[in-house]
Coordinates of C-alpha atoms in Angstrom, one line a residue:
X1 CA -0.2 -0.1 -0.1
X2 CA 1.0 3.5 -1.1
X3 CA 1.4 5.8 2.1
X4 CA 2.4 9.4 2.8
X5 CA 3.1 10.9 6.1
X6 CA 3.9 15.0 6.6
X7 CA 5.3 15.8 9.6
X8 CA 7.2 19.2 10.5
X9 CA 11.0 18.3 10.9
X10 CA 12.2 14.6 11.6
X11 CA 13.8 16.5 14.5
X12 CA 12.5 16.1 18.7
X13 CA 9.7 14.1 20.2
X14 CA 7.0 15.0 17.3
X15 CA 9.1 14.0 14.6
X16 CA 10.7 11.4 16.2
X17 CA 7.6 10.0 16.1
X18 CA 6.6 10.3 13.0
X19 CA 10.2 9.0 11.8
X20 CA 9.1 5.7 13.7
X21 CA 5.5 5.7 12.1
X22 CA 7.0 5.3 8.9
X23 CA 9.6 3.2 9.5
X24 CA 7.6 0.9 10.9
X25 CA 5.3 0.6 7.6
X26 CA 7.9 0.6 5.7
X27 CA 9.2 -2.9 7.4
X28 CA 5.8 -4.1 6.9
X29 CA 5.9 -3.7 3.5
X30 CA 4.1 -1.0 2.6
X31 CA 5.8 1.7 0.3
X32 CA 5.8 4.4 3.3
X33 CA 7.5 8.0 2.8
X34 CA 7.6 10.8 4.9
X35 CA 7.6 14.6 3.9
X36 CA 9.2 17.2 6.0
X37 CA 10.4 20.6 6.1
X38 CA 13.6 20.8 7.2
X39 CA 15.0 17.3 7.4
X40 CA 17.9 16.4 9.4
X41 CA 18.5 12.2 9.3
X42 CA 20.2 10.2 6.2
X43 CA 17.1 7.8 5.5
X44 CA 16.2 7.8 1.6
X45 CA 12.5 7.2 2.4
X46 CA 12.2 10.8 4.2
X47 CA 11.6 13.7 2.0
X48 CA 12.1 17.2 2.1
X49 CA 12.2 21.3 1.5
X50 CA 15.0 22.5 3.4
X51 CA 18.0 19.4 3.8
X52 CA 21.2 21.1 4.2
X53 CA 23.8 18.7 4.2
X54 CA 26.4 20.0 7.3
X55 CA 25.5 18.9 10.1
X56 CA 27.2 22.4 12.2
X57 CA 24.1 24.0 8.7
X58 CA 21.8 21.8 10.5
X59 CA 22.2 23.1 13.8
X60 CA 22.1 26.5 13.5
X61 CA 19.1 26.2 10.9
X62 CA 16.7 24.4 13.5
X63 CA 17.7 26.7 16.5
X64 CA 17.2 30.4 13.3
X65 CA 13.8 28.7 12.8
X66 CA 12.8 28.1 16.6
X67 CA 14.1 31.7 17.1
X68 CA 12.0 32.9 14.0
X69 CA 8.7 31.3 15.1
X70 CA 8.8 32.9 18.4
X71 CA 9.3 36.3 16.3
X72 CA 6.9 35.2 14.3
X73 CA 4.1 34.5 17.2
X74 CA 4.7 37.7 19.6
X75 CA 4.3 39.7 16.1
X76 CA 1.0 37.7 14.9
X77 CA -0.9 36.9 18.7
X78 CA 1.4 39.1 20.8
X79 CA 2.0 37.9 24.3
X80 CA 1.5 34.5 25.4
X81 CA 1.3 32.8 28.2
X82 CA 3.9 30.1 27.7
X83 CA 2.5 27.0 29.2
X84 CA 0.3 26.4 26.8
X85 CA 2.9 26.7 23.8
X86 CA 0.0 28.7 21.4
X87 CA 1.9 28.4 17.9
X88 CA -0.4 27.0 15.9
X89 CA -1.1 30.7 15.0
X90 CA -3.0 31.3 11.6
X91 CA -5.7 29.1 10.6
X92 CA -6.1 30.7 6.9
X93 CA -1.8 30.1 6.2
X94 CA -0.1 27.6 4.7
X95 CA 3.5 27.6 3.7
X96 CA 3.2 24.6 1.6
X97 CA 0.3 23.3 -0.8
X98 CA -0.8 20.5 -1.1
X99 CA 0.1 20.1 -4.7
X100 CA 4.0 21.0 -3.4
X101 CA 3.9 18.2 -0.9
X102 CA 2.4 15.8 -3.7
X103 CA 5.4 16.6 -6.2
X104 CA 7.7 15.2 -3.3
X105 CA 6.6 11.7 -4.1
X106 CA 6.3 9.9 -7.3
X107 CA 3.0 8.0 -6.4
X108 CA -0.4 8.7 -5.4
X109 CA -1.6 7.6 -1.7
X110 CA -3.7 5.3 -0.5
X111 CA -3.2 6.2 2.9
X112 CA -2.2 9.9 4.5
X113 CA -1.4 10.7 8.3
X114 CA -0.7 13.5 8.8
X115 CA 1.5 14.8 12.3
X116 CA 3.0 17.4 13.8
X117 CA 2.3 20.1 11.2
X118 CA 2.8 23.7 12.9
X119 CA 4.7 26.0 10.6
X120 CA 3.9 23.9 7.7
X121 CA 0.4 23.4 6.8
X122 CA -3.3 24.3 7.9
X123 CA -6.8 21.9 7.9
X124 CA -7.2 23.6 4.3
X125 CA -4.9 22.2 3.1
X126 CA -5.5 18.9 4.5
X127 CA -8.6 19.3 2.8
X128 CA -7.0 19.3 -0.3
X129 CA -4.8 16.3 -0.5
X130 CA -7.8 14.5 0.7
X131 CA -9.3 16.2 -2.4
X132 CA -6.9 15.8 -5.2
X133 CA -5.7 12.0 -3.6
X134 CA -9.2 10.8 -2.3
X135 CA -6.8 8.8 0.5
X136 CA -7.8 7.3 3.6
X137 CA -6.5 10.0 5.9
X138 CA -5.0 10.2 10.0
X139 CA -4.3 12.7 12.3
X140 CA -1.6 11.4 14.8
X141 CA -2.5 13.5 17.9
X142 CA 1.3 13.8 18.9
X143 CA -0.2 16.2 21.1
X144 CA -3.4 18.9 21.1
X145 CA -2.8 21.3 18.4
X146 CA -5.4 19.2 16.6
X147 CA -8.3 19.9 18.8
X148 CA -7.9 23.1 19.8
X149 CA -7.6 26.7 18.3
X150 CA -4.1 26.8 18.4
X151 CA -2.7 25.8 21.7
X152 CA -1.2 22.6 22.2
X153 CA -1.7 22.0 25.6
X154 CA -4.5 23.0 27.3
X155 CA -4.5 22.1 30.8
X156 CA -7.8 22.4 32.8
X157 CA -9.1 24.8 29.7
X158 CA -11.9 23.2 27.8
X159 CA -12.5 25.9 25.1
X160 CA -11.7 23.1 22.4
X161 CA -15.4 22.0 23.6
X162 CA -17.2 25.3 22.6
X163 CA -15.1 27.8 20.3
X164 CA -12.2 28.6 22.4
X165 CA -13.2 32.0 22.9
X166 CA -11.0 34.0 25.7
X167 CA -8.2 32.1 25.5
X168 CA -5.6 32.1 28.0
X169 CA -2.7 31.2 26.1
X170 CA -3.5 34.6 24.6
X171 CA -2.7 37.9 26.3
X172 CA -3.5 40.1 24.3
X173 CA -7.2 41.1 24.6
X174 CA -7.8 42.1 21.1
X175 CA -6.2 39.3 20.1
X176 CA -7.8 36.4 21.7
X177 CA -10.3 36.2 18.9
X178 CA -7.6 34.4 17.0
X179 CA -8.1 30.9 18.5
X180 CA -12.1 31.0 17.8
X181 CA -11.2 32.0 14.3
X182 CA -8.9 29.0 14.0
X183 CA -11.1 26.6 15.7
X184 CA -14.0 27.8 13.5
X185 CA -11.2 27.4 9.9
X186 CA -10.9 23.6 11.3
X187 CA -14.4 22.9 11.2
X188 CA -14.7 24.2 8.5
X189 CA -12.0 22.4 6.3
X190 CA -11.0 19.3 8.4
X191 CA -12.2 16.0 5.8
X192 CA -15.3 14.0 7.4
X193 CA -13.8 11.3 7.5
X194 CA -10.8 11.5 9.0
X195 CA -9.6 9.5 11.9
X196 CA -7.5 10.8 14.8
X197 CA -4.9 8.8 16.4
X198 CA -4.1 9.4 20.3
X199 CA -1.4 8.0 21.7
X200 CA -3.0 8.2 25.8
X201 CA -6.7 7.4 27.2
X202 CA -6.3 11.5 28.2
X203 CA -6.2 12.8 25.0
X204 CA -8.5 10.5 24.2
X205 CA -11.1 11.6 26.2
X206 CA -10.4 15.1 25.2
X207 CA -10.5 14.7 21.5
X208 CA -14.3 12.8 22.2
X209 CA -15.3 16.1 23.9
X210 CA -14.6 18.5 20.7
X211 CA -16.8 18.6 17.9
X212 CA -13.9 18.7 15.2
X213 CA -14.2 14.7 13.9
X214 CA -17.3 13.1 13.1
X215 CA -15.3 9.5 13.9
X216 CA -15.0 8.3 17.4
X217 CA -11.0 8.8 18.1
X218 CA -8.6 5.9 18.6
X219 CA -6.6 4.5 21.3
X220 CA -2.8 3.9 19.3
X221 CA 0.5 3.7 21.0
X222 CA 3.3 5.9 19.2
X223 CA 5.6 3.0 17.8
X224 CA 9.0 2.5 20.4
X225 CA 11.4 0.2 18.5
X226 CA 11.8 -2.5 21.4
X227 CA 15.1 -4.1 19.9
X228 CA 16.7 -0.4 21.0
X229 CA 14.9 0.0 23.9
X230 CA 16.0 -3.4 25.8
X231 CA 16.7 -4.5 29.2
X232 CA 20.5 -4.6 29.3
X233 CA 23.1 -5.4 32.4
X234 CA 22.6 -2.6 35.0
X235 CA 26.5 -2.8 35.8
X236 CA 27.8 -3.0 32.4
X237 CA 25.0 0.6 32.0
X238 CA 26.4 2.1 35.4
X239 CA 30.2 1.6 34.3
X240 CA 29.2 3.2 30.4
X241 CA 27.7 6.3 32.0
X242 CA 30.4 6.7 34.9
X243 CA 27.6 6.5 37.3
X244 CA 27.9 4.7 40.9
X245 CA 27.2 0.6 41.7
X246 CA 26.4 0.9 45.2
X247 CA 24.0 4.0 45.0
X248 CA 19.8 3.5 44.0
X249 CA 19.5 5.8 41.1
X250 CA 16.6 8.4 40.5
X251 CA 16.6 8.6 36.7
X252 CA 14.7 12.3 35.7
X253 CA 15.2 12.9 31.7
X254 CA 13.5 15.3 29.9
X255 CA 14.8 17.4 26.4
X256 CA 13.4 20.5 28.5
X257 CA 14.2 20.1 32.5
X258 CA 12.4 23.4 33.2
X259 CA 9.4 23.3 30.9
X260 CA 6.8 23.8 33.5
X261 CA 4.5 20.9 32.3
X262 CA 7.4 18.7 33.0
X263 CA 6.7 19.0 36.5
X264 CA 10.5 19.6 38.0
X265 CA 9.6 21.8 40.8
X266 CA 6.9 18.9 42.1
X267 CA 10.2 16.4 41.8
X268 CA 12.2 18.7 43.6
X269 CA 9.0 19.3 46.3
X270 CA 8.7 14.8 45.9
X271 CA 12.5 14.5 46.5
X272 CA 12.3 17.3 50.0
X273 CA 9.9 15.0 51.3
X274 CA 11.2 11.8 50.2
X275 CA 14.5 12.6 52.3
X276 CA 12.8 13.1 55.4
X277 CA 11.2 9.8 54.8
X278 CA 14.4 8.4 54.2
X279 CA 15.8 9.3 57.4
X280 CA 12.8 9.4 59.7
X281 CA 14.0 5.3 59.1
X282 CA 17.6 6.1 59.9
X283 CA 18.7 5.1 56.5
X284 CA 21.8 7.2 54.7
X285 CA 20.5 9.8 51.9
X286 CA 24.2 9.5 50.7
X287 CA 22.5 5.9 49.1
X288 CA 20.8 7.1 46.8
X289 CA 21.9 9.2 43.5
X290 CA 19.3 11.7 41.8
X291 CA 20.1 11.7 37.5
X292 CA 19.5 14.6 35.7
X293 CA 19.2 13.9 31.7
X294 CA 18.2 16.9 29.0
X295 CA 19.4 20.3 26.9
X296 CA 20.0 22.4 29.6
X297 CA 20.7 22.1 33.9
X298 CA 17.8 22.1 36.1
X299 CA 17.1 24.9 37.4
X300 CA 16.1 24.8 41.5
X301 CA 13.6 26.7 43.1
X302 CA 13.7 29.4 45.4
X303 CA 15.0 27.4 49.0
X304 CA 15.2 24.0 47.2
X305 CA 18.3 22.1 48.1
X306 CA 18.3 18.5 48.4
X307 CA 21.0 16.0 50.5
X308 CA 20.9 13.6 48.0
X309 CA 23.6 13.2 45.8
X310 CA 22.4 14.3 42.5
X311 CA 24.3 14.3 38.8
X312 CA 23.3 16.1 35.1
X313 CA 24.6 13.6 32.4
X314 CA 23.4 16.8 29.6
X315 CA 21.4 15.6 26.5
X316 CA 22.1 12.0 25.6
X317 CA 22.5 10.0 22.4
X318 CA 19.8 7.3 22.3
X319 CA 22.5 4.9 22.4
X320 CA 23.5 6.6 26.2
X321 CA 19.8 7.1 27.4
X322 CA 19.0 3.0 27.1
X323 CA 22.4 3.0 29.3
X324 CA 20.4 5.8 31.4
X325 CA 17.3 3.6 32.2
X326 CA 19.1 0.7 32.2
X327 CA 21.8 1.9 35.1
X328 CA 18.4 3.3 37.1
X329 CA 17.1 2.0 39.8
X330 CA 13.6 3.4 38.8
X331 CA 12.5 6.3 36.2
X332 CA 10.7 9.6 37.6
X333 CA 8.4 11.1 35.4
X334 CA 6.6 14.4 37.2
X335 CA 5.2 15.5 33.9
X336 CA 2.2 17.3 34.7
X337 CA 0.5 18.2 30.9
X338 CA 1.5 15.3 28.5
X339 CA 0.3 13.7 25.7
X340 CA 3.2 11.2 26.7
X341 CA 5.9 11.4 27.1
X342 CA 7.9 9.0 25.3
X343 CA 10.5 8.4 27.1
X344 CA 7.7 7.0 29.5
X345 CA 7.1 3.9 27.0
X346 CA 11.3 4.0 26.3
X347 CA 11.5 3.4 30.3
X348 CA 9.1 0.4 30.7
X349 CA 10.5 -1.1 27.5
X350 CA 13.8 -1.2 29.2
X351 CA 12.1 -2.7 32.3
X352 CA 13.0 0.4 34.4
X353 CA 9.9 0.6 37.0
X354 CA 8.5 4.2 36.7
X355 CA 7.0 6.5 38.8
X356 CA 4.9 9.7 37.6
X357 CA 2.0 11.3 37.6
X358 CA -1.9 10.1 36.5
X359 CA -2.0 11.7 33.2
X360 CA -0.8 11.1 29.8
X361 CA 0.2 7.6 28.8
X362 CA 1.0 7.3 32.2
X363 CA -2.7 6.3 32.7
X364 CA -2.7 3.9 30.5
X365 CA 0.9 1.9 31.1
X366 CA 1.4 2.0 34.9
X367 CA -0.7 0.0 37.6
X368 CA 0.6 0.1 41.0
X369 CA 2.3 -2.7 42.4
X370 CA 2.9 -3.9 39.2
X371 CA 5.1 -1.9 36.7
X372 CA 5.4 1.2 38.7
X373 CA 3.8 3.7 40.7
X374 CA 0.8 6.0 39.5
X375 CA 0.5 8.7 41.7
X376 CA -2.3 11.3 42.1
X377 CA -2.2 14.1 39.4
X378 CA 0.1 17.4 41.2
X379 CA 0.5 15.8 44.5
X380 CA 4.2 15.6 45.6
X381 CA 3.4 14.2 49.1
X382 CA 2.7 11.0 46.8
X383 CA 5.2 11.6 44.0
X384 CA 7.6 10.7 46.9
X385 CA 5.3 8.0 48.7
X386 CA 6.0 5.8 45.1
X387 CA 9.6 6.8 45.0
X388 CA 10.1 5.2 48.5
X389 CA 8.2 2.2 46.9
X390 CA 10.2 1.4 44.4
X391 CA 13.4 1.7 46.1
X392 CA 12.0 -0.2 49.3
X393 CA 11.3 -3.5 47.1
X394 CA 13.2 -7.1 48.1
X395 CA 15.1 -8.6 45.1
X396 CA 12.2 -10.9 43.9
X397 CA 9.5 -8.0 44.0
X398 CA 11.8 -5.6 42.1
X399 CA 12.1 -8.3 39.7
X400 CA 8.9 -9.3 39.4
X401 CA 8.6 -6.0 38.5
X402 CA 11.1 -5.3 35.9
X403 CA 9.2 -7.9 34.1
X404 CA 6.1 -7.0 34.1
X405 CA 7.8 -3.5 32.7
X406 CA 9.0 -5.2 29.8
X407 CA 5.8 -7.3 29.0
X408 CA 3.2 -4.3 29.1
X409 CA 6.1 -2.0 27.0
X410 CA 6.2 -4.8 24.5
X411 CA 2.4 -5.4 24.6
X412 CA 1.6 -1.7 24.1
X413 CA 5.0 -0.4 22.0
X414 CA 6.7 -2.6 20.5
X415 CA 6.8 -2.3 16.4
X416 CA 4.5 -5.7 16.3
X417 CA 1.9 -4.3 18.8
X418 CA 1.8 -1.1 16.7
X419 CA 1.9 -2.5 13.6
X420 CA -0.9 -4.9 14.3
X421 CA -2.8 -2.1 15.6
X422 CA -2.3 0.0 12.4
X423 CA -2.5 -2.5 9.8
X424 CA -5.8 -3.2 11.7
X425 CA -6.6 0.7 11.2
X426 CA -5.2 1.0 7.0
X427 CA -7.3 -1.8 5.8
X428 CA -10.5 -1.8 7.9
X429 CA -13.4 0.2 5.3

């Protein structure tokens, strides 16, 4: 079957998810291509409008594009609240036409997957793609942009259920109408038979409450290569990363550690509570270590000081992330607002017990006392309780939890599990 994927870039979490979809469907015998604006990977099945060959130039352009988008956002919609990630500025504008995208491939697609397309195309272009190809269409809900008037994370806002008027993401009063206009244009343009795919039941619930899609949303997890993210020797992983063998390692990772939605403030509060619990038992704080990975060092909130040793590893490659998961005693995911995150799936595929707040995909894959600990959303004390629970399992209990993690990961994220689900979706009339 001829398949087309469309996403803005092959970088970062959303881009990597589209790359995984494309690779999976090619591996399953389909003729699949991914069209992006900006290409960084050396993959002939990824086609782009911009494809610099020099790595330094790629990195420069990526930063330049992000900077341009920030300037463009302020020029078009004024000041925005950073928590909402209002990136979809103007639903009237599409930077590339449907015809230009189809010229990038040498076939008429039977199936089209829309992924993260901010600053690439709008719903009018999606509609035109449907008209030109009559392809079966899916929109992969990497975040909440497909159901809102411009934001990617609505938090507690329910505007997408009605008309996105009085948008809390737009701080300039005269600009608030933009979100309402964007949502109205989406409703007018989205093809009636496009199928929305969500990666968590949290997002599925939101999608079913919006009024943009005639088809009920389908839950399908993002594919993760289980042959790469897999259990390895903890001893060897710690040696590779130069981490101590005699400590219980609490691992926290996010591309942007200090983003509000990633919950690092709540994690700091949880660690303070955890330290008090450890000391009250007469245990030693030096028996533990916090390990952090991300693009920038963590910023500590005022007054926060932890006696548990910590180490910042920087931004890790995929290979080193696998090592970090296997080195860790547990992975902690304090995300407050997230459709995934994908690192949670990577952790459990590596058989690493995970403590997380009850949002995003954590609700679907973490069961307390089996694959980790699911804490109440935003409750740092409960998060601390989960950390304490995992770090004090006996050897048999811990091994059983590791086995459960791997099994859950294989059943939900593996290429076979997701591939089988995709096959059913694209072949169903």
